Tab-separated table of C-alpha atoms in Angstrom:
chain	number	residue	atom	x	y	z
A	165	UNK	CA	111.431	116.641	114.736
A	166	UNK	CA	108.163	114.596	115.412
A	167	UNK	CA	105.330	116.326	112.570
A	168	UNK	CA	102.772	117.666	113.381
A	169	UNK	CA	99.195	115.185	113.590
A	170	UNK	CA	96.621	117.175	111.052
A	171	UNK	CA	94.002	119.217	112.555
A	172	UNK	CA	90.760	117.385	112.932
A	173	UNK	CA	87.867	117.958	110.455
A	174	UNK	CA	85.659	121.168	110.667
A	175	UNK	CA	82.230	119.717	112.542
A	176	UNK	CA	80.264	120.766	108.934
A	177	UNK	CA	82.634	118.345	107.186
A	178	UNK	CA	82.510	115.970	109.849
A	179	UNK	CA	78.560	115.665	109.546
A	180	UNK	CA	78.260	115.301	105.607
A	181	UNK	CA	81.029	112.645	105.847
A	182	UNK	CA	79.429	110.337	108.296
A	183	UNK	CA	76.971	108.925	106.014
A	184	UNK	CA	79.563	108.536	103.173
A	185	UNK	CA	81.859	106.452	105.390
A	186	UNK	CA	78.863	104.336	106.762
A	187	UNK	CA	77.642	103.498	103.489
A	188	UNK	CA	81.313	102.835	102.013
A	189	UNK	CA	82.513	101.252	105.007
A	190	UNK	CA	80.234	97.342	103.642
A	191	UNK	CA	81.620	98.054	100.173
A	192	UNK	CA	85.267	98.776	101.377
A	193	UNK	CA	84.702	95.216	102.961
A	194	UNK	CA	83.514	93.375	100.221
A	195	UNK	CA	86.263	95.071	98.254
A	196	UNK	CA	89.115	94.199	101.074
A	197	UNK	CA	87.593	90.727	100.727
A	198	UNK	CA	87.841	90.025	97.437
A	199	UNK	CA	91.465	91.335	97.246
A	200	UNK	CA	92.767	89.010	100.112
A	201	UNK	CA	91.084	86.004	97.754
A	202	UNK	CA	92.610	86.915	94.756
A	203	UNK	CA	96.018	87.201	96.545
A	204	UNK	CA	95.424	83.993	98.247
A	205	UNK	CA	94.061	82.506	94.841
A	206	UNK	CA	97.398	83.925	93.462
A	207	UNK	CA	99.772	82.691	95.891
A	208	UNK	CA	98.004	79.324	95.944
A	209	UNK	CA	98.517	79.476	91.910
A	210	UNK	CA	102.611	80.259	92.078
A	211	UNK	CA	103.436	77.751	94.945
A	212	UNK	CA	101.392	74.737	93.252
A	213	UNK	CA	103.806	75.864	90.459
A	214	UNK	CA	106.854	75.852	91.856
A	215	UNK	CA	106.659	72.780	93.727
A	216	UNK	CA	105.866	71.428	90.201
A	217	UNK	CA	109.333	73.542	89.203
A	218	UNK	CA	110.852	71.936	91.924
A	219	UNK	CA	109.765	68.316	91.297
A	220	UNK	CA	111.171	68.755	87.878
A	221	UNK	CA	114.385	69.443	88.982
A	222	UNK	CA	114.495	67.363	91.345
């Protein structure tokens, strides 16, 4: 049994959300951004130390 796709959004609701998601849409950006550079910043941070790890054992 495939679900069912959710009806679309009244055209009232439709209207007062456009703004919203215009306006959110350079801040969801910035936001998505800044993640992905903190997880590359992070993964950068663990592999330089575990190639030191590694040279230790070594």
């Amino acid at each position: 049994m495939i679900p069912a796709p959710p009806p679309p959004p009244p055209p009232s609701s439709d209207n007062r959300g456009a703004p919203a998601r215009s306006g959110g849409g350079a801040w969801n950006k910035g936001r998505i951004a800044s993640i992905a550079i903190e997880a590359t910043m992070t993964m950068a941070k663990s592999e330089a130390y575990f190639m030191r790890m590694e040279r230790m054992l070594v």
